[in-house]
Coordinates of C-alpha atoms in Angstrom, one line a residue:
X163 CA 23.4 16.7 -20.6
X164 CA 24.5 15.6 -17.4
X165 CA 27.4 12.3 -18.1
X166 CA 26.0 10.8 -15.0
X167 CA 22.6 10.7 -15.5
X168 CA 22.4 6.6 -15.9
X169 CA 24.3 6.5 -12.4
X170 CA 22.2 8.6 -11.3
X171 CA 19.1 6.3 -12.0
X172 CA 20.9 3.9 -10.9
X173 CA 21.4 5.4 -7.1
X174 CA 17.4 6.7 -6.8
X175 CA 16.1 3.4 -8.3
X176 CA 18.3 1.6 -5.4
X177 CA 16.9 4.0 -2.9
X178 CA 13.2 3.5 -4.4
X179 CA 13.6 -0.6 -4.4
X180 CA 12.8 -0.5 -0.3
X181 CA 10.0 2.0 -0.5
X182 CA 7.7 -0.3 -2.7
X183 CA 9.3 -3.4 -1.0
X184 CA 8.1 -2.5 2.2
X185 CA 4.7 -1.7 1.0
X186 CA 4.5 -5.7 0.7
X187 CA 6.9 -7.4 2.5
X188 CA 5.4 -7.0 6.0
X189 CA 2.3 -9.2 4.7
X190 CA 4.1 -12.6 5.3
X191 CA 6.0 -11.5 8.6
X192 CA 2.5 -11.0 10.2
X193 CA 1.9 -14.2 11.6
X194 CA 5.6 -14.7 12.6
X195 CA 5.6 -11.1 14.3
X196 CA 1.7 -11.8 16.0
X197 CA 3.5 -14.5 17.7
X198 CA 6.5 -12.9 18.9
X199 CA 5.2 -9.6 19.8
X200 CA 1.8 -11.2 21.6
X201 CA 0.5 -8.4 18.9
X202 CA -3.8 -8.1 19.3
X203 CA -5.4 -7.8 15.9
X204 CA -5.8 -4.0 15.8
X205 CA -2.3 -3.5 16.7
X206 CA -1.4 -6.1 13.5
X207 CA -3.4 -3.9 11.8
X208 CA -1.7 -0.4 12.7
X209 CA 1.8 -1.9 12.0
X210 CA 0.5 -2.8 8.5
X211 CA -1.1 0.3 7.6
X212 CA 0.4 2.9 9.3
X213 CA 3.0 3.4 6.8
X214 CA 0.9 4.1 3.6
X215 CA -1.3 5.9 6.1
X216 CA 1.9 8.8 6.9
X217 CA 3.3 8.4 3.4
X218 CA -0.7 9.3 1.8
X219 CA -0.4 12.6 4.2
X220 CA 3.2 13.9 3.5
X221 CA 4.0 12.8 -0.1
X222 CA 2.6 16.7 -1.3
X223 CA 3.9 18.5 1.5
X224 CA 7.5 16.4 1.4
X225 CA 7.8 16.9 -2.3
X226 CA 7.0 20.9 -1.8
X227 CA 10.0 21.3 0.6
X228 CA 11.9 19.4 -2.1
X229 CA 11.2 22.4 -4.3
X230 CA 12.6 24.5 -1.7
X231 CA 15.6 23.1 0.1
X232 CA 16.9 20.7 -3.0
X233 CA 16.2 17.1 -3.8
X234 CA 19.7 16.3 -3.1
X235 CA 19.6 17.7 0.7
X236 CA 15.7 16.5 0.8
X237 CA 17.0 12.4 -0.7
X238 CA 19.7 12.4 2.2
X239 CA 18.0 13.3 5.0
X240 CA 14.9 10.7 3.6
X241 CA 17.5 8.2 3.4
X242 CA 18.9 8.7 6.8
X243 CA 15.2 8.5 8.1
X244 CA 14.5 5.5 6.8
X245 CA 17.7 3.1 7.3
X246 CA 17.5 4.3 11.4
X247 CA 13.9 3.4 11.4
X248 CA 14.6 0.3 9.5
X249 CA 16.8 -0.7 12.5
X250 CA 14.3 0.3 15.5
X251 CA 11.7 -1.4 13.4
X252 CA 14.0 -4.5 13.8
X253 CA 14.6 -4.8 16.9
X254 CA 11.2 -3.3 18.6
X255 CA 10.4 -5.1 21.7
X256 CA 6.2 -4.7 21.7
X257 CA 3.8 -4.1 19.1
X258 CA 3.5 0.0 19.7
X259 CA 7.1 0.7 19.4
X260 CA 7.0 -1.4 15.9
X261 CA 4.3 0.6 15.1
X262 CA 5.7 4.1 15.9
X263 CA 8.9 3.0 13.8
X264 CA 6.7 2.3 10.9
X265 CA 5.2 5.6 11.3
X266 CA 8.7 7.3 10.9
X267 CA 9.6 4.9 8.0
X268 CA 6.6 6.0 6.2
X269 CA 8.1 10.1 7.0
X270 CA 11.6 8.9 5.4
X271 CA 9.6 7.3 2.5
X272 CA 7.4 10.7 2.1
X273 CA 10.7 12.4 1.7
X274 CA 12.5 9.8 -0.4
X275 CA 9.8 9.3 -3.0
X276 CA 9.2 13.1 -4.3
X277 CA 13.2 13.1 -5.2
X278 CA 13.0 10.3 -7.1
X279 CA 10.8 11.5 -10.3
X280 CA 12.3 15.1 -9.5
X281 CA 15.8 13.8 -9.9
X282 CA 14.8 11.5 -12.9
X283 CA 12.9 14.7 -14.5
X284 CA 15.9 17.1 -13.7
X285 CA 18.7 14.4 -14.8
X286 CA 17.4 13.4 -18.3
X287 CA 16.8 16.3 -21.3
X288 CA 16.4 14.1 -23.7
X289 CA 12.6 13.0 -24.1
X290 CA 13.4 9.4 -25.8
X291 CA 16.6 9.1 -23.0
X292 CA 13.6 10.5 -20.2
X293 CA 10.9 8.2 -20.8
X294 CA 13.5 4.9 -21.1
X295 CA 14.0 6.5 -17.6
X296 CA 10.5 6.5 -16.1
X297 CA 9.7 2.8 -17.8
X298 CA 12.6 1.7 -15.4
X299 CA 11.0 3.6 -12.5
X300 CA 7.7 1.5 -13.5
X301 CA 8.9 -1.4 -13.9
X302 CA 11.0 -0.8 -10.4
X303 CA 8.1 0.4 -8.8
X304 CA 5.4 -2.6 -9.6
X305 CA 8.1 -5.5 -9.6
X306 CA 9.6 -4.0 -6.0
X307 CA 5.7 -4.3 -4.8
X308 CA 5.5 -7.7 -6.3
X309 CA 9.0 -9.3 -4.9
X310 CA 7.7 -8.4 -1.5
X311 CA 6.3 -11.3 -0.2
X312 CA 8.6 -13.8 -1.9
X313 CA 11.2 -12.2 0.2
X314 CA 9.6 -11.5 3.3
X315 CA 9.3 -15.4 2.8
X316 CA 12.6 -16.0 1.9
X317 CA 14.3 -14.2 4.8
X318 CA 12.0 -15.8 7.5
X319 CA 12.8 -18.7 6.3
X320 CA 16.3 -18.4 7.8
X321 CA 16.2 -15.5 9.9
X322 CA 13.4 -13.3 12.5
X323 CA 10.4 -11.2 11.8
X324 CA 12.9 -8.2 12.3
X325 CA 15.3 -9.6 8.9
X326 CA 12.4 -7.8 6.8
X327 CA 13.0 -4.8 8.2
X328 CA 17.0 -5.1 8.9
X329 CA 17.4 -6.1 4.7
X330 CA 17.0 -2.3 4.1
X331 CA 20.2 -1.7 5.8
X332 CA 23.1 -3.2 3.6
X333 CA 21.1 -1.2 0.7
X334 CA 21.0 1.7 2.5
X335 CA 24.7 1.7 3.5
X336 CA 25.2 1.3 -0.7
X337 CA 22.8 3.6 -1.8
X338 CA 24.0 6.8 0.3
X339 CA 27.6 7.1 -0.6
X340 CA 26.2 7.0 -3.9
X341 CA 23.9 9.6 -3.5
X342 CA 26.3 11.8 -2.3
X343 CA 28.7 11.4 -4.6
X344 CA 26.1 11.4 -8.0
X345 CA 23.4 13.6 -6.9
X346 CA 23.9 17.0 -8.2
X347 CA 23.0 20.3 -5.8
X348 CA 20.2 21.9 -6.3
X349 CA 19.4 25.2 -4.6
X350 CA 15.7 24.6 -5.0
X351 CA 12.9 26.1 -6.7
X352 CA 10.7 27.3 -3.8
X353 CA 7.7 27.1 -6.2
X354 CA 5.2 27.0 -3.8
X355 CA 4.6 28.1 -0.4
X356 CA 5.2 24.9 2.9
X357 CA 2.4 24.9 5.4
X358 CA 2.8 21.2 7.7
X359 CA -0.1 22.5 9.6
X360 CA -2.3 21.2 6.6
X361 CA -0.3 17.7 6.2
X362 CA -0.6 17.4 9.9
X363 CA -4.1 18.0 9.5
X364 CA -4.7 15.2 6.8
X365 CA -3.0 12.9 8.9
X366 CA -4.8 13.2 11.7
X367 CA -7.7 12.4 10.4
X368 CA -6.7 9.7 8.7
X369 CA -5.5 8.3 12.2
X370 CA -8.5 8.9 14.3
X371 CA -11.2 7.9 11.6
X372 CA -9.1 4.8 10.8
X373 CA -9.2 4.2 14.5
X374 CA -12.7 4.9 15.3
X375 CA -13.8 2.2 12.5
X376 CA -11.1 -0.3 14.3
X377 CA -12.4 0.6 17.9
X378 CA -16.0 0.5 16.5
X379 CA -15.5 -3.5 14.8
X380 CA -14.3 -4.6 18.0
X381 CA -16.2 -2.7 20.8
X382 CA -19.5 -1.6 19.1
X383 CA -20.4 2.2 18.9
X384 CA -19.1 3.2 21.9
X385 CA -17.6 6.6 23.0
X386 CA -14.9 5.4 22.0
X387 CA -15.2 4.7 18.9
X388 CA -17.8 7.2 17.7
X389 CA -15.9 10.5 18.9
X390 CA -12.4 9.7 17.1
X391 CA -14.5 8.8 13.9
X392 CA -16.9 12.0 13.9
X393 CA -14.1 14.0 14.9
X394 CA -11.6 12.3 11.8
X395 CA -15.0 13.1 9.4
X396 CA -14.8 16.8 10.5
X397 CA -11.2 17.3 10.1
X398 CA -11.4 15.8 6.7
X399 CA -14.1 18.1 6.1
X400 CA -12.0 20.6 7.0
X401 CA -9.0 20.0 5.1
X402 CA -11.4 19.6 2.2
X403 CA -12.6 23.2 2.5
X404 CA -8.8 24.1 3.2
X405 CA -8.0 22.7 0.0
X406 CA -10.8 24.6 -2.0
X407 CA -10.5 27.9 -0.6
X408 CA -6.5 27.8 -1.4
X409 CA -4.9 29.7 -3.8
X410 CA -2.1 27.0 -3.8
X411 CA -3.8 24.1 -2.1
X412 CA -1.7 21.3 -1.1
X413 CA -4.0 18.4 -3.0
X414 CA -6.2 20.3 -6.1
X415 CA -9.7 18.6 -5.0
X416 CA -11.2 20.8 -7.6
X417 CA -9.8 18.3 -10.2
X418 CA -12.6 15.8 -8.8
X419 CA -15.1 17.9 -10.9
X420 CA -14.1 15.6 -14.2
X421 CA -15.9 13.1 -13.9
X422 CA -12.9 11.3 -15.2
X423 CA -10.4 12.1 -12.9
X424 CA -13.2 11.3 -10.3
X425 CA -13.4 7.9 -11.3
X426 CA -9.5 7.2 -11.8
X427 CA -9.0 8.2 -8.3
X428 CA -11.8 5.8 -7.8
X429 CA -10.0 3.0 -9.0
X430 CA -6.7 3.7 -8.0
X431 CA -8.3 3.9 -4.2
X432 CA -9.6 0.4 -4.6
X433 CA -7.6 -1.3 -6.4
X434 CA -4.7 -0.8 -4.8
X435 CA -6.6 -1.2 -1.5
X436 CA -7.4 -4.8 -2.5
X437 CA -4.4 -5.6 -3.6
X438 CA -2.7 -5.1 -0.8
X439 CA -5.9 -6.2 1.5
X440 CA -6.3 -9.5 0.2
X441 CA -2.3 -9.5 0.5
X442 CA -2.5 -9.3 4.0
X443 CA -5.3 -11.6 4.7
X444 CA -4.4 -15.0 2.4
X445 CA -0.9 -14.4 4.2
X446 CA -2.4 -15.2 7.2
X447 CA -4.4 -18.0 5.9
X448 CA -2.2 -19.7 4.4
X449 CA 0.2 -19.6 7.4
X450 CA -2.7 -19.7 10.5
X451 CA -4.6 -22.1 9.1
X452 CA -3.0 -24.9 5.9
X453 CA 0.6 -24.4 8.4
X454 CA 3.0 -22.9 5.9
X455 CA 6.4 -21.3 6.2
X456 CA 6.5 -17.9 5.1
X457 CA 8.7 -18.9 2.0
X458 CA 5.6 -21.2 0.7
X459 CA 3.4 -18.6 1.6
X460 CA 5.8 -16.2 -0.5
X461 CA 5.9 -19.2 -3.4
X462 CA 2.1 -19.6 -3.1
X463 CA 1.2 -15.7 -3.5
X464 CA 3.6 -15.6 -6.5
X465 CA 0.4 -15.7 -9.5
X466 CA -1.0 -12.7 -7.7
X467 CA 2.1 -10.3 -7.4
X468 CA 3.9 -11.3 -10.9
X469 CA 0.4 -11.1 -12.7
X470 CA -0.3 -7.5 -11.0
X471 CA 3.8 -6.0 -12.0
X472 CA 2.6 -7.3 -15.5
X473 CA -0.8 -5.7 -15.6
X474 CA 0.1 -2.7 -15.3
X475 CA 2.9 -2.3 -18.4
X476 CA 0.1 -4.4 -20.6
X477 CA -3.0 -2.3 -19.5
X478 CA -0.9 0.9 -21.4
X479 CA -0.8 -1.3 -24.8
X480 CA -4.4 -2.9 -23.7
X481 CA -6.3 1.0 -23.3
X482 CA -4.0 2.1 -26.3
X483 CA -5.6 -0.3 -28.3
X484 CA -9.4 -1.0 -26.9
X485 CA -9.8 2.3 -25.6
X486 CA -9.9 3.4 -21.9
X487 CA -13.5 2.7 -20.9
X488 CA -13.6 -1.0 -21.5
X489 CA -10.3 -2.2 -20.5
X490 CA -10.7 -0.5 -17.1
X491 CA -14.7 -1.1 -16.6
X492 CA -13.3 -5.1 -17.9
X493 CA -10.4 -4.9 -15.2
X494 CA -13.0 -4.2 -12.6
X495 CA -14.9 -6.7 -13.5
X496 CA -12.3 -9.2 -13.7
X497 CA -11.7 -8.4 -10.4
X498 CA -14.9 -9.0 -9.1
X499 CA -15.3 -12.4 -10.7
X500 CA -11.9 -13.7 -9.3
X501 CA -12.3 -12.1 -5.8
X502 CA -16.1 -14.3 -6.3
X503 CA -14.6 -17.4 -7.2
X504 CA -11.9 -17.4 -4.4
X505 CA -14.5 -16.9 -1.8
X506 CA -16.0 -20.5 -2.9
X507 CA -12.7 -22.0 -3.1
X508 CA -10.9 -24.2 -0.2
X509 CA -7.4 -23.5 -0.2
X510 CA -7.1 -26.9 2.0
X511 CA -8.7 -28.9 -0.5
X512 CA -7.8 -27.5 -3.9
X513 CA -4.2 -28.9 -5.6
X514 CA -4.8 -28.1 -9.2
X515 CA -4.7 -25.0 -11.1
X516 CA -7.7 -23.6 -9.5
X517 CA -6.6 -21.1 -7.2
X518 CA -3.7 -20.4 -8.6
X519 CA -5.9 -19.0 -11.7
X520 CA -8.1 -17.1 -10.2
X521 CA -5.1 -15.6 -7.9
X522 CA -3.1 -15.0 -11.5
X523 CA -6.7 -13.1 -12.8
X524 CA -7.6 -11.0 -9.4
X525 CA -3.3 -9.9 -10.3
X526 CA -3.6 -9.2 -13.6
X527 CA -7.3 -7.4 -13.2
X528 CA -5.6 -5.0 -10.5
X529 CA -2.5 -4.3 -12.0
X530 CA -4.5 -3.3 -15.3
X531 CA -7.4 -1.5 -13.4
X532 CA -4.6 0.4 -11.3
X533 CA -2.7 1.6 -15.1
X534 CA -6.2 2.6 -16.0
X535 CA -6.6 4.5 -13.0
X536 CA -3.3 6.3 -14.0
X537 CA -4.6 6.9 -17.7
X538 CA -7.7 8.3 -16.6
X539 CA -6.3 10.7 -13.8
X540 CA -3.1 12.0 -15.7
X541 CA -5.2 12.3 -19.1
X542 CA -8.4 14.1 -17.8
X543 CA -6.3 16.8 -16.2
X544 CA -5.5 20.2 -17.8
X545 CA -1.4 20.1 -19.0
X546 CA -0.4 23.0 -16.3
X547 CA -2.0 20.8 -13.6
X548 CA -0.3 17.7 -14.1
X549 CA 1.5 18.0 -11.3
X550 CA -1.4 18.6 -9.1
X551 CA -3.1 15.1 -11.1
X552 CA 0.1 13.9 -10.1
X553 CA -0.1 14.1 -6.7
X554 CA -3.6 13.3 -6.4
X555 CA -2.6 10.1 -7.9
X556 CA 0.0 8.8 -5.2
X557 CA -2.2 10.1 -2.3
X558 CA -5.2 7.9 -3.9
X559 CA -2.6 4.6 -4.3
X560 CA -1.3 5.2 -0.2
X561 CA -4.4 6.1 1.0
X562 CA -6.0 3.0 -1.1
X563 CA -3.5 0.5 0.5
X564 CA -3.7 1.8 4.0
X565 CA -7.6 2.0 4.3
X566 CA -7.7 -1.3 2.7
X567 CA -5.5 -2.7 5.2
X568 CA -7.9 -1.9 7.2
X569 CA -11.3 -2.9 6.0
X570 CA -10.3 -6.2 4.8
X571 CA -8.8 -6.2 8.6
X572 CA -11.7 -5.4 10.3
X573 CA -14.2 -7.0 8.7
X574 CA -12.2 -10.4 8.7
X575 CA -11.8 -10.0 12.8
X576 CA -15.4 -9.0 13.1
X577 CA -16.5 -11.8 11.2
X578 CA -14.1 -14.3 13.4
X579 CA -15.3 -13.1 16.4
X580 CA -18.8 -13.7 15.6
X581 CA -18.4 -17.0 14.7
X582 CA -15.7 -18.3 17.1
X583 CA -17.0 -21.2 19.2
X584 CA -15.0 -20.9 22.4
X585 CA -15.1 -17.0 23.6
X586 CA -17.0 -17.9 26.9
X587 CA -14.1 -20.9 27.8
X588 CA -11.3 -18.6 26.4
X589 CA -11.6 -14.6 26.6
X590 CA -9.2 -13.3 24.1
X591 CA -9.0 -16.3 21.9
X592 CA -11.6 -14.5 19.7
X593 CA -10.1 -11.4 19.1
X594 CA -8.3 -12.4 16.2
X595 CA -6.6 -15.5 15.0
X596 CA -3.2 -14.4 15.8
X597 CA -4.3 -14.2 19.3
X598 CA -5.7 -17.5 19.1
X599 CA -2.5 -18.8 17.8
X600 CA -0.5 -16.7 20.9
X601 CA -2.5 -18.6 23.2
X602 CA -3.0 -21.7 22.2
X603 CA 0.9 -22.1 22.0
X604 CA 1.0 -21.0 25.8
X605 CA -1.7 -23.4 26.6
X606 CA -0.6 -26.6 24.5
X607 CA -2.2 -29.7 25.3
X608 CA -6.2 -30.8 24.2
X609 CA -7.1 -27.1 25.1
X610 CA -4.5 -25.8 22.7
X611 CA -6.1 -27.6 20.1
X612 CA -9.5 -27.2 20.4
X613 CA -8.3 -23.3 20.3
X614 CA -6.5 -24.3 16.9
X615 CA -9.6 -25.7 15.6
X616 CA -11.9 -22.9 16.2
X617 CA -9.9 -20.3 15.3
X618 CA -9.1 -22.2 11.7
X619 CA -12.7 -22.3 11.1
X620 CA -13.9 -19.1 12.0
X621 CA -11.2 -17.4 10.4
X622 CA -11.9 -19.6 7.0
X623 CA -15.3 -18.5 7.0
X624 CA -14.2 -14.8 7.9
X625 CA -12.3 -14.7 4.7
X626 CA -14.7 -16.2 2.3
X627 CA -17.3 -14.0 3.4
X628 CA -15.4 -10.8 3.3
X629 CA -13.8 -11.7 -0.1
X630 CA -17.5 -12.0 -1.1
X631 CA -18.7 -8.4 0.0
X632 CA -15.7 -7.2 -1.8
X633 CA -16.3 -8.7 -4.7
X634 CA -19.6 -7.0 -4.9
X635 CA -18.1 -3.9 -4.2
X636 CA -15.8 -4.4 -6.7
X637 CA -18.8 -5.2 -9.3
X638 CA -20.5 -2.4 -8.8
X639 CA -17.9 -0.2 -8.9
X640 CA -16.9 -1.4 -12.6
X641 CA -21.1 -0.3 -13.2
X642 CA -20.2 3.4 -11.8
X643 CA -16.9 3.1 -14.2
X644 CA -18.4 2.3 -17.3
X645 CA -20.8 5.5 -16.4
X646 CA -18.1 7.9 -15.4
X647 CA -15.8 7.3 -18.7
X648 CA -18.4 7.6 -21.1
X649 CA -16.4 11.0 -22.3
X650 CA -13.2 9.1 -22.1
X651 CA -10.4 8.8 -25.2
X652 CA -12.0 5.7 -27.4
X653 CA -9.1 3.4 -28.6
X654 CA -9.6 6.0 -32.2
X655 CA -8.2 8.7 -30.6
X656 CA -5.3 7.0 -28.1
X657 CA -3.8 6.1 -31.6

C-alpha cells in the first residue's frame, strides 16, 4: 500500500480544481472581456466553447498515451500545458489569440484529466480506502464547476478579465513540485495502440460543424456556412464508421446499441449542455442588461451552481431508492418546468424568492439528471467495457457543454438580431449585445442610449424565447427517457 497515497490525492485533486473551474468561470468574464477585446458574438462564443470542444476530442486519445508513456510523465507535461496557456490566455491582446490559448488549455486539460482517475485507481488497493477516494474526486469535480462563477465574480471585482485565467498560476506553481515529488513512475501499460489521426479527425469536425451552424445563424445558408457544416457531418460520419470497423476503436459506438446507454449519453449531452448554456446566457443578462458587477452576478447564479454540486451526490441515494427510470425521466422534467417558468419571469422586476426557486430547481434537476446519466451509462455496460462506458461518458459531458455553448449562443443572437430596432441607424449594433454595449460606450451621448435601450430589449426577449424552446426540448426528451429505461434497474434491484 503506497504511505503516500492521501498526498497523493491531495496533489491530483489540486491539479483537477482548475480543470472544472475553468469549465465555469469564463461565464461571468464575458461581458467584461466583450468590452475589452471589442469581441463579436461568434468570437464570444469560440472562447467559451472551444475548450470543452478540444478536451471532448482528446480525453480518449490523451488517456491512451497515458497508458503508454506513464501518468506521471503524461500529468507533468498536462500541467506545464496548462499554467503557460493560463498566462497567454491572460494577457491575449484580441479575441483570436484568446481563443487559440483556450484551445491549448483545453489540450493540457485532455492530458491532465485521464491521470487523475488513473493515479487515484493505481494509488488506492483498498476498495473502502478507493471509493472514499473517488467521492472526493466527485465532490471536487461538481463543487469546482459550481464555485466557478462566484469567483470569476469575485476576482473581477478587484482585478481584469485576464485574473480568471492568471488564478491558475499560483496553483499551478504549488501543485507541480508536488507532483513531482509524490507521483510515483510508471513505465506504462501500452494497452492499446495511439492513432491522433482519429482524435484529430473528431476534432475537426466538431470545429467546422460548430462553425457552419454559427456562420449559418448569422449570415443565412451561405457557402459559407453550408460547406464547413456538410463537410463536419461527413467527417463525423466518418469517424463513426472508423470507430465501428475498429478492432480497438478509440470511443466504443457499438455501446449505443443499449438502449440504455443510448439514453444516458442522451442526458448527459443535454444536461450538461444546459447547464452550462443557460450559465453563459443569464451571465450576460444580468450584467448587459439589470447593470451588475460580476461578483453579484456570481452571488446571483449561486441557487443554480450549489443546487447542481448537490444534485448530483443526492440523485445516487434518490435512483438507489426510487429506481433509475423515474428519478431521471422526473429530473428531466424538472428541468423543463423551471427552464418554462424562467422564460415568463422578469429578472428586472422580480425581488422575492421567485427566481431564485426556479434557478435552485433547473440546479438541482441537472445535477440529478446528469448522476442519472452516469448510472445509466456505467450500469448498462458489460464489466470488461467499463472503461470504454467510461469514456463515452466524459466525451458526452465536453461535447454536451461545448455544443450547448453554442446553441443557446446562437439562437439568443439570432433572436436579438431579429428583433433589434436600430440595425439600419447602427450596422453592427445588432450583431450581439456585447457589440451593442462596445459601441454604445464609444458613442456615449442620446445615441449611446438609445443603443442601450434596444439592445436590453431585444436581448430580454432573445432569452425568454430560447429558454422556452429549450424547455420543450427538454420535455420531450424526459418522454423519450421514460421510453428508453423501461429495462432499467427498478429501485428492487439497486438495493
Amino acid at each position: 500500500m503506497n504511505p503516500d497515497r492521501w498526498y497523493i490525492l491531495f496533489a491530483v485533486m489540486l491539479a483537477f480544481v482548475p480543470v472544472v473551474v475553468d469549465m465555469t468561470i469564463l461565464h461571468i468574464a464575458v461581458p467584461s472581456l466583450t468590452l475589452a477585446l471589442n469581441a463579436s458574438g461568434n468570437e464570444v462564443l469560440w472562447i467559451i466553447d472551444i475548450y470543452p470542444l478540444v478536451m471532448a476530442g482528446l480525453l480518449v486519445p490523451m488517456g491512451t498515451l497515458a497508458d503508454r508513456i506513464g501518468y506521471r510523465r503524461m500529468l507533468l507535461i498536462g500541467l506545464a500545458v496548462f499554467t503557460v496557456s493560463s498566462v497567454a490566455a491572460a494577457f491575449s491582446p484580441a479575441a483570436i489569440p484568446l481563443i487559440a490559448a483556450r484551445a491549448a488549455l483545453g489540450i493540457g486539460s485532455s492530458m491532465i484529466m485521464p491521470c487523475v482517475l488513473a493515479l487515484i485507481r493505481q494509488s488506492f488497493d483498498d476498495d473502502a480506502e478507493r471509493a472514499t477516494a473517488l467521492g472526493v474526486w466527485s465532490v471536487v469535480g461538481m463543487a469546482g464547476a459550481a464555485v466557478g462563477p462566484l469567483a470569476g465574480g469575485l476576482l473581477l471585482e478587484h482585478f481584469w478579465w485576464g485574473a480568471a485565467f492568471l488564478v491558475n498560476v499560483p496553483i499551478m506553481m504549488i501543485v507541480i513540485p508536488m507532483a513531482w515529488r509524490l507521483v510515483p513512475e510508471t513505465s506504462g501499460a501500452s494497452s492499446g495502440p495511439w492513432d491522433p489521426r482519429q482524435a484529430l479527425l473528431l476534432v475537426a469536425a466538431l470545429m467546422l460543424t460548430i462553425y457552419g451552424i454559427k456562420a449559418g445563424f448569422k449570415s443565412g445558408l451561405d457557402l459559407f456556412a453550408v460547406a464547413p457544416f456538410a463537410i463536419g457531418l461527413v467527417l463525423i460520419v466518418w469517424f463513426a464508421r472508423l470507430q465501428i470497423r475498429s478492432v480497438s476503436p478509440m470511443l466504443d459506438i457499438a455501446l449505443l446499441k443499449n438502449p440504455v446507454i443510448a439514453a444516458g449519453l442522451l442526458m448527459a449531452f443535454v444536461a450538461s449542455g444546459a447547464l452550462a448554456g443557460f450559465e453563459l446566457v443569464l451571465a450576460q443578462e444580468l450584467q448587459f442588461v439589470l447593470g451588475r458587477t460580476p461578483l453579484e452576478a456570481g452571488v446571483f447564479m449561486l441557487p443554480l451552481v450549489v443546487a447542481a454540486a448537490i444534485g448530483g451526490p443526492v440523485g445516487g441515494k434518490l435512483a438507489t431508492w426510487f429506481g433509475l427510470r423515474p428519478v431521471a425521466t422526473l429530473s428531466m422534467l424538472a428541468a423543463s418546468v423551471s427552464l418554462a417558468g424562467l422564460s415568463f419571469t422578469n429578472l428586472a422586476d422580480d425581488h422575492y424568492l421567485t427566481v431564485p426557486a426556479l434557478l435552485g430547481v433547473l440546479g438541482f434537476a441537472l445535477g440529478v439528471g446528469l448522476l442519472a446519466s452516469s448510472v445509466a451509462i456505467m450500469g448498462g455496460a458489460p464489466k470488461e467495457k467499463a472503461g470504454a462506458a467510461g469514456a463515452l461518458e466524459s466525451t458526452g459531458y465536453e461535447l454536451g457543454a461545448g455544443i450547448g455553448v453554442t446553441i443557446f449562443g446562437v439562437m439568443v443572437n439570432s433572436l436579438y438580431r431579429a428583433s433589434f430596432a436600430l440595425d439600419a441607424a447602427h450596422p453592427g449594433a445588432s450583431n450581439s449585445i456585447g457589440e451593442a454595449m462596445t459601441l454604445a460606450h464609444k458613442l456615449g451621448g442620446d445615441d449611446g442610449s438609445k443603443i442601450v435601450a434596444a439592445a436590453k430589449t431585444a436581448f430580454v426577449g432573445a432569452h425568454g424565447s430560447v429558454l422556452l424552446s429549450v424547455a420543450i426540448v427538454i420535455g420531450l426528451l424526459a418522454l423519450a427517457v421514460f421510453a428508453a429505461l423501461r429495462n432499467a434497474p427498478s429501485a428492487a434491484e439497486h438495493s
